[in-house]
PDB file of C-alpha atoms in Angstrom:
ATOM      1  CA  UNK A   1      93.623  61.181  94.376  1.00 44.00           C
ATOM      2  CA  UNK A   2      91.460  58.130  95.263  1.00 48.00           C
ATOM      3  CA  UNK A   3      89.782  55.916  93.532  1.00 47.00           C
ATOM      4  CA  UNK A   4      93.029  55.307  91.615  1.00 50.00           C
ATOM      5  CA  UNK A   5      94.648  52.620  93.591  1.00 49.00           C
ATOM      6  CA  UNK A   6      97.342  54.288  94.173  1.00 48.00           C
ATOM      7  CA  UNK A   7      98.449  55.523  96.602  1.00 49.00           C
ATOM      8  CA  UNK A   8      99.243  59.562  96.748  1.00 48.00           C
ATOM      9  CA  UNK A   9     102.472  60.349  98.087  1.00 47.00           C
ATOM     10  CA  UNK A  10     102.099  64.201  98.312  1.00 45.00           C
ATOM     11  CA  UNK A  11      98.915  65.531 100.743  1.00 47.00           C
ATOM     12  CA  UNK A  12      96.854  67.124  98.589  1.00 50.00           C
ATOM     13  CA  UNK A  13      97.081  70.779  98.794  1.00 46.00           C
ATOM     14  CA  UNK A  14      93.981  72.519  98.855  1.00 45.00           C
ATOM     15  CA  UNK A  15      93.507  70.054 101.927  1.00 48.00           C
ATOM     16  CA  UNK A  16      95.847  73.452 103.629  1.00 46.00           C
ATOM     17  CA  UNK A  17      93.282  75.369 103.443  1.00 46.00           C
ATOM     18  CA  UNK A  18      90.782  74.092 106.096  1.00 44.00           C
ATOM     19  CA  UNK A  19      86.809  74.844 105.382  1.00 41.00           C
ATOM     20  CA  UNK A  20      87.786  75.179 101.546  1.00 37.00           C
ATOM     21  CA  UNK A  21      87.271  72.414  98.510  1.00 44.00           C
ATOM     22  CA  UNK A  22      89.406  71.367  96.250  1.00 50.00           C
ATOM     23  CA  UNK A  23      87.343  73.016  93.360  1.00 50.00           C
ATOM     24  CA  UNK A  24      86.847  76.438  94.934  1.00 60.00           C
ATOM     25  CA  UNK A  25      90.369  77.144  96.915  1.00 61.00           C
ATOM     26  CA  UNK A  26      91.508  79.635  94.474  1.00 65.00           C
ATOM     27  CA  UNK A  27      88.656  81.485  93.383  1.00 74.00           C
ATOM     28  CA  UNK A  28      88.690  82.070  97.429  1.00 74.00           C
ATOM     29  CA  UNK A  29      92.003  82.150  98.146  1.00 74.00           C
ATOM     30  CA  UNK A  30      91.868  85.206  95.174  1.00 79.00           C
ATOM     31  CA  UNK A  31      88.711  86.943  96.879  1.00 85.00           C
ATOM     32  CA  UNK A  32      90.556  86.943 100.194  1.00 86.00           C
ATOM     33  CA  UNK A  33      93.706  88.109  98.508  1.00 84.00           C
ATOM     34  CA  UNK A  34      92.109  91.009  96.083  1.00 90.00           C
ATOM     35  CA  UNK A  35      89.746  91.821  99.582  1.00 91.00           C
ATOM     36  CA  UNK A  36      92.658  92.082 101.677  1.00 90.00           C
ATOM     37  CA  UNK A  37      94.797  93.967  99.318  1.00 90.00           C
ATOM     38  CA  UNK A  38      91.310  95.995  98.732  1.00 92.00           C
ATOM     39  CA  UNK A  39      91.075  96.956 102.151  1.00 90.00           C
ATOM     40  CA  UNK A  40      94.601  97.741 103.118  1.00 91.00           C
ATOM     41  CA  UNK A  41      95.236  99.406  99.991  1.00 90.00           C
ATOM     42  CA  UNK A  42      96.234 102.952 101.127  1.00 89.00           C
ATOM     43  CA  UNK A  43      98.608 101.246 103.273  1.00 87.00           C
ATOM     44  CA  UNK A  44     100.845  99.292 100.922  1.00 88.00           C
ATOM     45  CA  UNK A  45     100.736 102.565  98.327  1.00 89.00           C
ATOM     46  CA  UNK A  46     102.116 103.933 101.642  1.00 87.00           C
ATOM     47  CA  UNK A  47     104.406 101.424 102.629  1.00 85.00           C
ATOM     48  CA  UNK A  48     105.629 101.645  98.795  1.00 84.00           C
ATOM     49  CA  UNK A  49     106.805 104.867  98.784  1.00 86.00           C
ATOM     50  CA  UNK A  50     108.552 105.088 102.059  1.00 82.00           C
ATOM     51  CA  UNK A  51     110.052 102.032 100.461  1.00 81.00           C
ATOM     52  CA  UNK A  52     110.842 103.928  96.748  1.00 83.00           C
ATOM     53  CA  UNK A  53     112.332 106.913  98.328  1.00 82.00           C
ATOM     54  CA  UNK A  54     114.619 105.682 101.117  1.00 77.00           C
ATOM     55  CA  UNK A  55     115.341 101.832  99.515  1.00 72.00           C
ATOM     56  CA  UNK A  56     118.881 102.140 101.583  1.00 72.00           C
ATOM     57  CA  UNK A  57     116.936 102.185 105.110  1.00 70.00           C
ATOM     58  CA  UNK A  58     113.591  99.979 103.792  1.00 76.00           C
ATOM     59  CA  UNK A  59     115.109  98.992 100.639  1.00 72.00           C
ATOM     60  CA  UNK A  60     114.557  94.934 102.173  1.00 82.00           C
ATOM     61  CA  UNK A  61     110.559  95.035 103.205  1.00 80.00           C
ATOM     62  CA  UNK A  62     110.541  93.841  99.650  1.00 83.00           C
ATOM     63  CA  UNK A  63     111.585  91.204 100.374  1.00 85.00           C
ATOM     64  CA  UNK A  64     110.038  90.071 103.690  1.00 87.00           C
ATOM     65  CA  UNK A  65     106.764  88.808 101.855  1.00 89.00           C
ATOM     66  CA  UNK A  66     109.576  86.386  99.782  1.00 90.00           C
ATOM     67  CA  UNK A  67     111.665  85.043 103.264  1.00 92.00           C
ATOM     68  CA  UNK A  68     108.297  84.577 104.649  1.00 91.00           C
ATOM     69  CA  UNK A  69     107.019  82.465 102.038  1.00 88.00           C
ATOM     70  CA  UNK A  70     110.625  81.179 102.202  1.00 90.00           C
ATOM     71  CA  UNK A  71     109.720  80.148 105.865  1.00 90.00           C
ATOM     72  CA  UNK A  72     106.070  78.793 104.239  1.00 88.00           C
ATOM     73  CA  UNK A  73     108.084  76.499 101.963  1.00 88.00           C
ATOM     74  CA  UNK A  74     110.406  75.135 103.925  1.00 89.00           C
ATOM     75  CA  UNK A  75     107.982  74.240 106.983  1.00 87.00           C
ATOM     76  CA  UNK A  76     105.336  72.889 104.113  1.00 83.00           C
ATOM     77  CA  UNK A  77     106.514  69.228 105.213  1.00 85.00           C
ATOM     78  CA  UNK A  78     105.221  69.537 108.762  1.00 85.00           C
ATOM     79  CA  UNK A  79     102.409  72.109 107.633  1.00 83.00           C
ATOM     80  CA  UNK A  80     100.595  69.255 104.936  1.00 82.00           C
ATOM     81  CA  UNK A  81     100.829  66.732 107.416  1.00 84.00           C
ATOM     82  CA  UNK A  82      98.398  68.963 110.298  1.00 84.00           C
ATOM     83  CA  UNK A  83      94.263  68.501 110.404  1.00 84.00           C
ATOM     84  CA  UNK A  84      93.670  72.197 108.360  1.00 81.00           C
ATOM     85  CA  UNK A  85      90.074  72.876 110.380  1.00 84.00           C
ATOM     86  CA  UNK A  86      88.218  76.223 110.069  1.00 85.00           C
ATOM     87  CA  UNK A  87      88.350  77.531 113.684  1.00 87.00           C
ATOM     88  CA  UNK A  88      85.938  80.486 114.567  1.00 91.00           C
ATOM     89  CA  UNK A  89      87.790  82.376 117.625  1.00 92.00           C
ATOM     90  CA  UNK A  90      90.130  83.109 114.795  1.00 90.00           C
ATOM     91  CA  UNK A  91      87.123  85.708 114.371  1.00 91.00           C
ATOM     92  CA  UNK A  92      88.310  87.798 116.327  1.00 94.00           C
ATOM     93  CA  UNK A  93      92.205  88.530 115.671  1.00 94.00           C
ATOM     94  CA  UNK A  94      90.874  88.601 112.371  1.00 93.00           C
ATOM     95  CA  UNK A  95      87.794  91.776 113.417  1.00 94.00           C
ATOM     96  CA  UNK A  96      90.361  93.496 115.724  1.00 95.00           C
ATOM     97  CA  UNK A  97      92.923  93.794 113.262  1.00 94.00           C
ATOM     98  CA  UNK A  98      89.923  95.621 110.664  1.00 93.00           C
ATOM     99  CA  UNK A  99      89.529  97.756 113.507  1.00 95.00           C
ATOM    100  CA  UNK A 100      92.308  99.145 114.737  1.00 95.00           C
ATOM    101  CA  UNK A 101      93.564  99.639 110.970  1.00 94.00           C
ATOM    102  CA  UNK A 102      90.131 102.180 110.476  1.00 94.00           C
ATOM    103  CA  UNK A 103      91.090 102.902 113.765  1.00 95.00           C
ATOM    104  CA  UNK A 104      94.735 104.754 112.355  1.00 93.00           C
ATOM    105  CA  UNK A 105      93.516 105.805 109.621  1.00 90.00           C
ATOM    106  CA  UNK A 106      91.251 108.186 110.942  1.00 93.00           C
ATOM    107  CA  UNK A 107      90.741 107.977 114.543  1.00 90.00           C
ATOM    108  CA  UNK A 108      94.988 108.197 115.095  1.00 89.00           C
ATOM    109  CA  UNK A 109      97.603 108.576 111.745  1.00 89.00           C
ATOM    110  CA  UNK A 110     100.004 106.266 112.711  1.00 87.00           C
ATOM    111  CA  UNK A 111     101.734 103.996 108.800  1.00 85.00           C
ATOM    112  CA  UNK A 112     103.518 101.785 111.346  1.00 88.00           C
ATOM    113  CA  UNK A 113      99.954 100.547 113.520  1.00 90.00           C
ATOM    114  CA  UNK A 114      98.276 100.518 110.208  1.00 91.00           C
ATOM    115  CA  UNK A 115     100.809  97.796 109.055  1.00 91.00           C
ATOM    116  CA  UNK A 116     100.917  95.936 112.533  1.00 92.00           C
ATOM    117  CA  UNK A 117      97.057  95.927 111.825  1.00 94.00           C
ATOM    118  CA  UNK A 118      97.800  94.494 108.237  1.00 93.00           C
ATOM    119  CA  UNK A 119      99.664  91.800 110.258  1.00 94.00           C
ATOM    120  CA  UNK A 120      97.216  91.090 112.830  1.00 95.00           C
ATOM    121  CA  UNK A 121      94.284  90.567 110.555  1.00 93.00           C
ATOM    122  CA  UNK A 122      96.081  88.541 108.381  1.00 92.00           C
ATOM    123  CA  UNK A 123      96.732  86.353 111.773  1.00 94.00           C
ATOM    124  CA  UNK A 124      93.382  85.902 112.404  1.00 93.00           C
ATOM    125  CA  UNK A 125      92.448  85.515 109.120  1.00 90.00           C
ATOM    126  CA  UNK A 126      94.864  82.355 109.406  1.00 89.00           C
ATOM    127  CA  UNK A 127      93.442  81.704 113.135  1.00 90.00           C
ATOM    128  CA  UNK A 128      90.167  81.544 111.575  1.00 88.00           C
ATOM    129  CA  UNK A 129      90.714  79.003 107.801  1.00 85.00           C
ATOM    130  CA  UNK A 130      92.994  76.675 109.223  1.00 86.00           C
ATOM    131  CA  UNK A 131      92.837  76.027 112.776  1.00 87.00           C
ATOM    132  CA  UNK A 132      95.196  76.941 116.255  1.00 91.00           C
ATOM    133  CA  UNK A 133      97.133  73.563 115.068  1.00 90.00           C
ATOM    134  CA  UNK A 134      97.632  74.251 111.481  1.00 88.00           C
ATOM    135  CA  UNK A 135      98.851  78.122 112.944  1.00 91.00           C
ATOM    136  CA  UNK A 136     101.637  76.921 114.381  1.00 91.00           C
ATOM    137  CA  UNK A 137     103.704  75.999 111.058  1.00 91.00           C
ATOM    138  CA  UNK A 138     102.317  79.468 110.508  1.00 92.00           C
ATOM    139  CA  UNK A 139     103.624  82.343 113.534  1.00 93.00           C
ATOM    140  CA  UNK A 140     106.818  83.267 112.562  1.00 93.00           C
ATOM    141  CA  UNK A 141     106.020  84.330 108.856  1.00 93.00           C
ATOM    142  CA  UNK A 142     103.213  85.468 110.027  1.00 93.00           C
ATOM    143  CA  UNK A 143     105.366  87.614 112.105  1.00 93.00           C
ATOM    144  CA  UNK A 144     108.052  88.302 110.166  1.00 92.00           C
ATOM    145  CA  UNK A 145     105.519  90.591 107.834  1.00 91.00           C
ATOM    146  CA  UNK A 146     106.486  92.694 110.757  1.00 89.00           C
ATOM    147  CA  UNK A 147     109.724  93.808 109.655  1.00 88.00           C
ATOM    148  CA  UNK A 148     108.679  95.089 106.287  1.00 85.00           C
ATOM    149  CA  UNK A 149     106.600  97.887 108.475  1.00 85.00           C
ATOM    150  CA  UNK A 150     108.760 101.378 108.142  1.00 81.00           C
ATOM    151  CA  UNK A 151     109.177 102.977 111.426  1.00 82.00           C
ATOM    152  CA  UNK A 152     108.528 105.899 112.683  1.00 77.00           C
ATOM    153  CA  UNK A 153     111.754 108.352 112.679  1.00 77.00           C
ATOM    154  CA  UNK A 154     111.856 109.446 116.026  1.00 81.00           C
ATOM    155  CA  UNK A 155     111.242 105.422 116.909  1.00 80.00           C
ATOM    156  CA  UNK A 156     114.181 104.879 114.828  1.00 77.00           C
ATOM    157  CA  UNK A 157     116.982 107.448 116.102  1.00 79.00           C
ATOM    158  CA  UNK A 158     115.599 106.807 119.929  1.00 82.00           C
ATOM    159  CA  UNK A 159     116.609 102.456 118.936  1.00 80.00           C
ATOM    160  CA  UNK A 160     119.853 103.458 116.743  1.00 77.00           C
ATOM    161  CA  UNK A 161     121.012 106.384 118.497  1.00 78.00           C
ATOM    162  CA  UNK A 162     122.782 105.389 122.127  1.00 78.00           C
ATOM    163  CA  UNK A 163     123.911 102.339 120.095  1.00 75.00           C
TER     164      UNK A 163
END
């Protein structure tokens, strides 16, 4: 809080959002969240169906985002002490993720590819809005989201049968 004379020991959470200003940060996050869910809605529904029908195999997918958020929470001191910047090269992985998602929906339908495209899009969005210095704190939580993607049965058989 500036102008009050008291030193604020808690860093401003909204400062970590790069180009976003505190007043509009919540609105911008809501808009970006809705846009991300709307773009990948088909994948979310299909992933829910896989996780719901094979709970013993893929039920953990429901917990993966919570674990990722927990990793962010654990690193919150480092995140809040890092200066966020808008980093325009982050637009490349963002657009690559969106393009690959459409490829895996229309060109070669593949649920795993669609999910990896979602993770790439989230990573690109994080790099774009927060910059590479801040992204180092978000890399592991974003990469961990990959464990919430259902892998095809053929890959699972080839990976687990020899074990």
